[in-house]
Amino acid sequence: MENRYDSIVVGAGTAGTYFAKLLAEQGYKVLVVDKSPKEKLGSRLDIFHIDKELFSKFGVPAPAPADEDYVCEFDFSISKSAFDRYPKRTLYPFVVMRLPLFLARLARWAESFGVEYAYNTEFDDFIYANGKIQGAKLRQGDKTLEIAARLVADASGIGSAVRRKLKEGYGVETFEIGPEDKFYVILRYVKLKNPESGRISYSTAWPFYKTWIAPQHDPDGAIIGVGANFSFDFAEEMYQKFTAQIPLPPHELQYVEKGTTPYRRPPYSFVADGFVVLGDSACITKPFSGEGITAAWELCAIAAEEFGKAMREGRYPDAASVWNTNVRYQRDQGAKFAYLLATLIGAVNSTAAENDYMFKKDIIFKEKDMTAMNRHFYVNLGFAGTVALVSKMAGGVITGNISLDTVRSMLRSVKYAGRLQKHYQNYPADMRAFAAWRQKADQLWSAAGTMADTIKR
Ligand SMILES: Cc1cc2nc3c(=O)[nH]c(=O)nc-3n(C[C@H](O)[C@H](O)[C@H](O)COP(=O)(O)OP(=O)(O)OC[C@H]3O[C@@H](n4cnc5c(N)ncnc54)[C@H](O)[C@@H]3O)c2cc1C
């Protein structure tokens, strides 16, 4: 490790390594630091699913079946109602992979572009000069090192260790991602007792219980996952409700993994003078699934391009010179995610019977729309689609299958979701208009509420 780099990236996860590679490729000297030892990197999670189509979009080398991080692929997933009925197919391919092995392969790829790694190295604090970030203090055991850099990138995951250390008012929010702002996920790795009567070769989800069953590395096994706000205990309660209602294939528990994923709006700005926040620390996860890897690559790709331009010829990347990172992300994926996040706040209000009815009548859970949502994060209902949806909901109310309260809650969330989407699409190109934009965004989010509030009610 030297004592000066163009950029220090904190966190060697999927966000940090991808961003580091993109900067190094443009000729910058990049150091990635991670507090974890190299051999423990990514060990918090083994099996994960990733969008097959997005490797080529982001230029990340896809795993080949012979690679050790590759497990299998599936081309469609199924969603079922709260009473295990009306299966709907989402036609969208996923690759099943092993995270620690994927991270090791990604790091080798980044190293081939010149990225340096320092493991067992923890971010401690920023170094400021004239009020602007100019590097970082890092801890290695009981040693503290001061490393100069024009850019410090926070890719430290859900703990947001770097962003939270920013001086108040520096330009990026310093909030902690607390229990109401995340999903507590429990993964049970199980062995099927009668695999020959049906192996698990694709993912099946029950959105009402936020549970799913999916393949794992043992072809005779499966993962049964559940996610919920507030706590692991609450997720466990949800799992008990699920198993009381839904028959699972006979199985034996092998082991359990637990982790958390952000579920809240991201900071309004990702950039400040000599600083960018990425990945889980920036709360970039798909609102309908909690998956964060490829969602975060979108912001990484934009940020690497904008910082790459701003840092040419030794220039310092001040907030104004990289503001376009916010504009490009927030107007596009940011607006779509804001819409989905706000819509789902109302959608969690339904009862099991209402959920079953909505599956039956193709309300919300429509095959074509679920495929579009996975691929584009966007469902274009059009005029005819909207009329059909409203009339199906009205039919549900008239026949007593959906309560007026549920419809009101859904319409309310769709109303604020639409306003939020429009507001994000108008993210200000001029930094001077940001304070006013932010004030209105605060008002809209507080009117929309949160999923945690809806569940508590
Ligand atoms: C149970 C579970 C299942 C999931 N399944 C999927 C899935 O199937 N598909 C999907 O796309 N997403 C999934 N996600 C979400 C996904 O894991 C995350 O969105 C993604 O891994 C976040 O990547 P990241 O690089 O931002 O952070 P991380 O992967 O958390 O990496 C952050 C790194 O920063 C390091 N670090 C932290 N603090 C410091 C510090 N002070 N100094 C130095 N280093 C530090 C950590 O050691 C870590 O290596 C799942 C999440 C959970 C909890």
mmCIF file of N, CA, C and O and ligand atoms in Angstrom, residues 10-16 33-36 41-42 44-45 47-50 99 103 121-123 155-158 161-162 185-187 257-262 278-281 284-285 290-294, ligand 1:
data_model
loop_
_atom_site.group_PDB
_atom_site.id
_atom_site.type_symbol
_atom_site.label_atom_id
_atom_site.label_comp_id
_atom_site.label_asym_id
_atom_site.label_seq_id
_atom_site.Cartn_x
_atom_site.Cartn_y
_atom_site.Cartn_z
ATOM 1 N N VAL A 10 -13.984 2.047 0.151
ATOM 2 C CA VAL A 10 -14.123 1.281 1.399
ATOM 3 C C VAL A 10 -15.169 0.190 1.179
ATOM 4 O O VAL A 10 -16.339 0.480 0.947
ATOM 5 N N GLY A 11 -14.729 -1.071 1.236
ATOM 6 C CA GLY A 11 -15.643 -2.201 1.060
ATOM 7 C C GLY A 11 -15.333 -2.945 -0.225
ATOM 8 O O GLY A 11 -15.392 -2.380 -1.323
ATOM 9 N N ALA A 12 -14.980 -4.233 -0.086
ATOM 10 C CA ALA A 12 -14.653 -5.064 -1.257
ATOM 11 C C ALA A 12 -15.818 -5.970 -1.610
ATOM 12 O O ALA A 12 -15.633 -7.094 -2.063
ATOM 13 N N GLY A 13 -17.052 -5.480 -1.409
ATOM 14 C CA GLY A 13 -18.243 -6.225 -1.827
ATOM 15 C C GLY A 13 -18.483 -6.019 -3.319
ATOM 16 O O GLY A 13 -17.615 -5.506 -4.047
ATOM 17 N N THR A 14 -19.668 -6.391 -3.766
ATOM 18 C CA THR A 14 -19.962 -6.302 -5.200
ATOM 19 C C THR A 14 -19.982 -4.850 -5.684
ATOM 20 O O THR A 14 -19.622 -4.574 -6.828
ATOM 21 N N ALA A 15 -20.388 -3.906 -4.821
ATOM 22 C CA ALA A 15 -20.437 -2.500 -5.245
ATOM 23 C C ALA A 15 -19.021 -1.919 -5.298
ATOM 24 O O ALA A 15 -18.617 -1.323 -6.299
ATOM 25 N N GLY A 16 -18.255 -2.086 -4.213
ATOM 26 C CA GLY A 16 -16.919 -1.479 -4.132
ATOM 27 C C GLY A 16 -15.986 -1.991 -5.215
ATOM 28 O O GLY A 16 -15.311 -1.211 -5.887
ATOM 29 N N VAL A 33 -10.166 -1.008 0.390
ATOM 30 C CA VAL A 33 -9.847 -1.510 1.730
ATOM 31 C C VAL A 33 -11.049 -2.257 2.281
ATOM 32 O O VAL A 33 -12.201 -1.884 2.024
ATOM 33 N N ASP A 34 -10.792 -3.330 2.999
ATOM 34 C CA ASP A 34 -11.890 -4.059 3.640
ATOM 35 C C ASP A 34 -11.420 -4.526 5.011
ATOM 36 O O ASP A 34 -10.305 -5.029 5.151
ATOM 37 N N LYS A 35 -12.320 -4.361 5.984
ATOM 38 C CA LYS A 35 -11.926 -4.732 7.352
ATOM 39 C C LYS A 35 -11.832 -6.247 7.520
ATOM 40 O O LYS A 35 -11.183 -6.749 8.431
ATOM 41 N N SER A 36 -12.456 -6.946 6.593
ATOM 42 C CA SER A 36 -12.488 -8.401 6.707
ATOM 43 C C SER A 36 -11.180 -9.012 6.173
ATOM 44 O O SER A 36 -10.548 -8.453 5.277
ATOM 45 N N LEU A 41 -14.041 -12.803 3.123
ATOM 46 C CA LEU A 41 -14.816 -11.824 2.365
ATOM 47 C C LEU A 41 -16.134 -12.431 1.864
ATOM 48 O O LEU A 41 -16.120 -13.495 1.242
ATOM 49 N N GLY A 42 -17.240 -11.780 2.156
ATOM 50 C CA GLY A 42 -18.538 -12.229 1.660
ATOM 51 C C GLY A 42 -19.093 -13.434 2.395
ATOM 52 O O GLY A 42 -20.125 -13.982 1.996
ATOM 53 N N ARG A 44 -20.756 -13.656 4.941
ATOM 54 C CA ARG A 44 -22.052 -13.436 5.597
ATOM 55 C C ARG A 44 -23.183 -14.112 4.820
ATOM 56 O O ARG A 44 -24.262 -14.325 5.327
ATOM 57 N N LEU A 45 -22.956 -14.417 3.545
ATOM 58 C CA LEU A 45 -24.026 -14.960 2.702
ATOM 59 C C LEU A 45 -23.399 -15.930 1.710
ATOM 60 O O LEU A 45 -22.369 -15.624 1.147
ATOM 61 N N ILE A 47 -25.369 -18.466 -0.850
ATOM 62 C CA ILE A 47 -26.082 -18.522 -2.131
ATOM 63 C C ILE A 47 -26.844 -17.217 -2.394
ATOM 64 O O ILE A 47 -27.503 -16.678 -1.503
ATOM 65 N N PHE A 48 -26.750 -16.714 -3.601
ATOM 66 C CA PHE A 48 -27.580 -15.567 -3.995
ATOM 67 C C PHE A 48 -27.986 -15.735 -5.459
ATOM 68 O O PHE A 48 -27.438 -16.558 -6.181
ATOM 69 N N HIS A 49 -28.980 -14.919 -5.866
ATOM 70 C CA HIS A 49 -29.499 -14.964 -7.247
ATOM 71 C C HIS A 49 -29.174 -13.644 -7.913
ATOM 72 O O HIS A 49 -29.298 -12.599 -7.295
ATOM 73 N N ILE A 50 -28.816 -13.723 -9.175
ATOM 74 C CA ILE A 50 -28.461 -12.479 -9.873
ATOM 75 C C ILE A 50 -29.029 -12.508 -11.287
ATOM 76 O O ILE A 50 -29.068 -13.570 -11.919
ATOM 77 N N LEU A 99 -21.586 -16.329 -3.090
ATOM 78 C CA LEU A 99 -21.043 -14.971 -2.941
ATOM 79 C C LEU A 99 -19.536 -14.917 -2.649
ATOM 80 O O LEU A 99 -18.818 -14.186 -3.338
ATOM 81 N N LEU A 103 -17.037 -12.987 -5.182
ATOM 82 C CA LEU A 103 -16.241 -11.807 -4.786
ATOM 83 C C LEU A 103 -14.751 -12.035 -5.064
ATOM 84 O O LEU A 103 -14.055 -11.119 -5.500
ATOM 85 N N THR A 121 -8.190 -4.133 6.940
ATOM 86 C CA THR A 121 -7.918 -2.697 6.990
ATOM 87 C C THR A 121 -9.245 -1.957 7.104
ATOM 88 O O THR A 121 -10.089 -2.049 6.213
ATOM 89 N N GLU A 122 -9.412 -1.232 8.205
ATOM 90 C CA GLU A 122 -10.718 -0.653 8.509
ATOM 91 C C GLU A 122 -10.698 0.855 8.336
ATOM 92 O O GLU A 122 -9.753 1.525 8.791
ATOM 93 N N PHE A 123 -11.738 1.368 7.693
ATOM 94 C CA PHE A 123 -11.885 2.828 7.605
ATOM 95 C C PHE A 123 -12.151 3.359 9.002
ATOM 96 O O PHE A 123 -13.006 2.854 9.719
ATOM 97 N N ALA A 155 -18.518 2.044 0.102
ATOM 98 C CA ALA A 155 -19.233 0.839 -0.346
ATOM 99 C C ALA A 155 -19.166 -0.151 0.814
ATOM 100 O O ALA A 155 -18.884 -1.333 0.633
ATOM 101 N N SER A 156 -19.417 0.395 2.026
ATOM 102 C CA SER A 156 -19.177 -0.395 3.247
ATOM 103 C C SER A 156 -20.397 -1.196 3.687
ATOM 104 O O SER A 156 -20.407 -1.750 4.777
ATOM 105 N N GLY A 157 -21.434 -1.230 2.837
ATOM 106 C CA GLY A 157 -22.582 -2.081 3.170
ATOM 107 C C GLY A 157 -23.572 -1.398 4.103
ATOM 108 O O GLY A 157 -23.498 -0.186 4.349
ATOM 109 N N ILE A 158 -24.480 -2.209 4.642
ATOM 110 C CA ILE A 158 -25.639 -1.660 5.365
ATOM 111 C C ILE A 158 -25.253 -0.880 6.632
ATOM 112 O O ILE A 158 -25.982 0.005 7.070
ATOM 113 N N ALA A 161 -20.598 2.620 7.377
ATOM 114 C CA ALA A 161 -19.553 3.075 8.297
ATOM 115 C C ALA A 161 -18.905 4.390 7.849
ATOM 116 O O ALA A 161 -18.465 5.172 8.689
ATOM 117 N N VAL A 162 -18.865 4.633 6.565
ATOM 118 C CA VAL A 162 -18.149 5.799 6.055
ATOM 119 C C VAL A 162 -19.101 6.995 5.958
ATOM 120 O O VAL A 162 -18.833 8.084 6.484
ATOM 121 N N VAL A 185 -33.605 -10.906 7.015
ATOM 122 C CA VAL A 185 -33.789 -12.058 6.133
ATOM 123 C C VAL A 185 -33.209 -13.313 6.800
ATOM 124 O O VAL A 185 -32.078 -13.292 7.302
ATOM 125 N N ILE A 186 -34.015 -14.370 6.826
ATOM 126 C CA ILE A 186 -33.537 -15.654 7.366
ATOM 127 C C ILE A 186 -33.566 -16.676 6.227
ATOM 128 O O ILE A 186 -34.608 -16.848 5.575
ATOM 129 N N LEU A 187 -32.440 -17.291 5.969
ATOM 130 C CA LEU A 187 -32.365 -18.328 4.924
ATOM 131 C C LEU A 187 -32.135 -19.677 5.593
ATOM 132 O O LEU A 187 -31.141 -19.856 6.308
ATOM 133 N N GLU A 257 -28.811 -19.054 7.667
ATOM 134 C CA GLU A 257 -28.052 -17.805 7.515
ATOM 135 C C GLU A 257 -28.997 -16.652 7.800
ATOM 136 O O GLU A 257 -30.172 -16.704 7.413
ATOM 137 N N LYS A 258 -28.474 -15.610 8.448
ATOM 138 C CA LYS A 258 -29.320 -14.449 8.725
ATOM 139 C C LYS A 258 -28.603 -13.185 8.260
ATOM 140 O O LYS A 258 -27.375 -13.108 8.406
ATOM 141 N N GLY A 259 -29.352 -12.246 7.748
ATOM 142 C CA GLY A 259 -28.730 -10.995 7.340
ATOM 143 C C GLY A 259 -29.797 -9.932 7.140
ATOM 144 O O GLY A 259 -30.990 -10.217 7.217
ATOM 145 N N THR A 260 -29.337 -8.710 6.896
ATOM 146 C CA THR A 260 -30.300 -7.618 6.702
ATOM 147 C C THR A 260 -30.024 -6.911 5.384
ATOM 148 O O THR A 260 -28.886 -6.864 4.913
ATOM 149 N N THR A 261 -31.093 -6.370 4.812
ATOM 150 C CA THR A 261 -30.974 -5.649 3.548
ATOM 151 C C THR A 261 -31.759 -4.334 3.667
ATOM 152 O O THR A 261 -32.806 -4.304 4.300
ATOM 153 N N PRO A 262 -31.223 -3.234 3.103
ATOM 154 C CA PRO A 262 -31.894 -1.932 3.278
ATOM 155 C C PRO A 262 -33.271 -1.910 2.637
ATOM 156 O O PRO A 262 -33.465 -2.478 1.560
ATOM 157 N N LEU A 278 -22.281 4.287 -2.327
ATOM 158 C CA LEU A 278 -22.730 3.269 -3.292
ATOM 159 C C LEU A 278 -23.314 2.068 -2.555
ATOM 160 O O LEU A 278 -23.099 1.897 -1.347
ATOM 161 N N GLY A 279 -23.987 1.202 -3.283
ATOM 162 C CA GLY A 279 -24.405 -0.097 -2.736
ATOM 163 C C GLY A 279 -25.378 0.000 -1.572
ATOM 164 O O GLY A 279 -26.206 0.915 -1.501
ATOM 165 N N ASP A 280 -25.285 -0.970 -0.659
ATOM 166 C CA ASP A 280 -26.203 -1.005 0.482
ATOM 167 C C ASP A 280 -26.103 0.261 1.335
ATOM 168 O O ASP A 280 -27.095 0.700 1.912
ATOM 169 N N SER A 281 -24.927 0.832 1.436
ATOM 170 C CA SER A 281 -24.793 2.049 2.249
ATOM 171 C C SER A 281 -25.643 3.175 1.649
ATOM 172 O O SER A 281 -26.106 4.060 2.363
ATOM 173 N N ILE A 284 -29.473 1.082 -2.102
ATOM 174 C CA ILE A 284 -29.903 0.763 -3.466
ATOM 175 C C ILE A 284 -30.272 -0.721 -3.530
ATOM 176 O O ILE A 284 -29.410 -1.569 -3.800
ATOM 177 N N THR A 285 -31.529 -1.036 -3.246
ATOM 178 C CA THR A 285 -31.996 -2.421 -3.418
ATOM 179 C C THR A 285 -33.327 -2.390 -4.159
ATOM 180 O O THR A 285 -34.081 -1.415 -4.046
ATOM 181 N N GLY A 290 -35.673 -6.845 -2.574
ATOM 182 C CA GLY A 290 -34.545 -6.637 -1.659
ATOM 183 C C GLY A 290 -33.196 -6.980 -2.275
ATOM 184 O O GLY A 290 -32.161 -6.827 -1.641
ATOM 185 N N GLU A 291 -33.188 -7.429 -3.541
ATOM 186 C CA GLU A 291 -31.906 -7.755 -4.189
ATOM 187 C C GLU A 291 -31.145 -6.461 -4.477
ATOM 188 O O GLU A 291 -31.722 -5.499 -4.991
ATOM 189 N N GLY A 292 -29.848 -6.489 -4.157
ATOM 190 C CA GLY A 292 -29.127 -5.216 -4.248
ATOM 191 C C GLY A 292 -27.953 -5.193 -5.205
ATOM 192 O O GLY A 292 -27.406 -4.122 -5.473
ATOM 193 N N ILE A 293 -27.550 -6.346 -5.709
ATOM 194 C CA ILE A 293 -26.247 -6.355 -6.397
ATOM 195 C C ILE A 293 -26.297 -5.609 -7.733
ATOM 196 O O ILE A 293 -25.582 -4.630 -7.939
ATOM 197 N N THR A 294 -27.176 -6.041 -8.624
ATOM 198 C CA THR A 294 -27.203 -5.369 -9.930
ATOM 199 C C THR A 294 -27.837 -3.985 -9.834
ATOM 200 O O THR A 294 -27.467 -3.077 -10.584
HETATM 201 C C1 LIG B 1 -29.878 -12.986 3.399
HETATM 202 C C2 LIG B 1 -29.692 -12.075 2.215
HETATM 203 C C3 LIG B 1 -29.883 -12.560 0.926
HETATM 204 C C4 LIG B 1 -29.668 -11.727 -0.168
HETATM 205 N N1 LIG B 1 -29.839 -12.248 -1.425
HETATM 206 C C5 LIG B 1 -29.596 -11.477 -2.504
HETATM 207 C C6 LIG B 1 -29.728 -12.008 -3.813
HETATM 208 O O1 LIG B 1 -30.079 -13.175 -4.002
HETATM 209 N N2 LIG B 1 -29.454 -11.182 -4.876
HETATM 210 C C7 LIG B 1 -29.058 -9.881 -4.708
HETATM 211 O O2 LIG B 1 -28.820 -9.164 -5.699
HETATM 212 N N3 LIG B 1 -28.957 -9.350 -3.466
HETATM 213 C C8 LIG B 1 -29.196 -10.111 -2.367
HETATM 214 N N4 LIG B 1 -29.079 -9.580 -1.112
HETATM 215 C C9 LIG B 1 -28.632 -8.192 -0.977
HETATM 216 C C10 LIG B 1 -27.122 -8.110 -1.278
HETATM 217 O O3 LIG B 1 -26.450 -9.086 -0.483
HETATM 218 C C11 LIG B 1 -26.569 -6.723 -1.005
HETATM 219 O O4 LIG B 1 -27.410 -5.743 -1.567
HETATM 220 C C12 LIG B 1 -25.166 -6.552 -1.599
HETATM 221 O O5 LIG B 1 -24.357 -7.671 -1.315
HETATM 222 C C13 LIG B 1 -24.524 -5.295 -1.027
HETATM 223 O O6 LIG B 1 -23.244 -5.149 -1.564
HETATM 224 P P1 LIG B 1 -22.311 -3.970 -1.047
HETATM 225 O O7 LIG B 1 -21.047 -4.108 -1.846
HETATM 226 O O8 LIG B 1 -23.023 -2.678 -1.038
HETATM 227 O O9 LIG B 1 -22.027 -4.294 0.506
HETATM 228 P P2 LIG B 1 -21.386 -5.577 1.225
HETATM 229 O O10 LIG B 1 -21.436 -6.780 0.388
HETATM 230 O O11 LIG B 1 -22.010 -5.609 2.571
HETATM 231 O O12 LIG B 1 -19.847 -5.193 1.360
HETATM 232 C C14 LIG B 1 -19.408 -4.227 2.270
HETATM 233 C C15 LIG B 1 -17.977 -4.543 2.647
HETATM 234 O O13 LIG B 1 -17.500 -3.429 3.420
HETATM 235 C C16 LIG B 1 -16.691 -3.919 4.468
HETATM 236 N N5 LIG B 1 -16.685 -2.902 5.536
HETATM 237 C C17 LIG B 1 -17.715 -2.517 6.330
HETATM 238 N N6 LIG B 1 -17.311 -1.546 7.166
HETATM 239 C C18 LIG B 1 -16.011 -1.306 6.903
HETATM 240 C C19 LIG B 1 -15.034 -0.416 7.435
HETATM 241 N N7 LIG B 1 -15.307 0.450 8.428
HETATM 242 N N8 LIG B 1 -13.779 -0.448 6.915
HETATM 243 C C20 LIG B 1 -13.457 -1.324 5.917
HETATM 244 N N9 LIG B 1 -14.329 -2.191 5.382
HETATM 245 C C21 LIG B 1 -15.591 -2.173 5.860
HETATM 246 C C22 LIG B 1 -17.351 -5.232 4.875
HETATM 247 O O14 LIG B 1 -16.423 -6.099 5.487
HETATM 248 C C23 LIG B 1 -17.855 -5.771 3.520
HETATM 249 O O15 LIG B 1 -16.949 -6.678 2.929
HETATM 250 C C24 LIG B 1 -29.287 -10.381 0.019
HETATM 251 C C25 LIG B 1 -29.117 -9.872 1.305
HETATM 252 C C26 LIG B 1 -29.298 -10.712 2.401
HETATM 253 C C27 LIG B 1 -29.083 -10.165 3.777
#
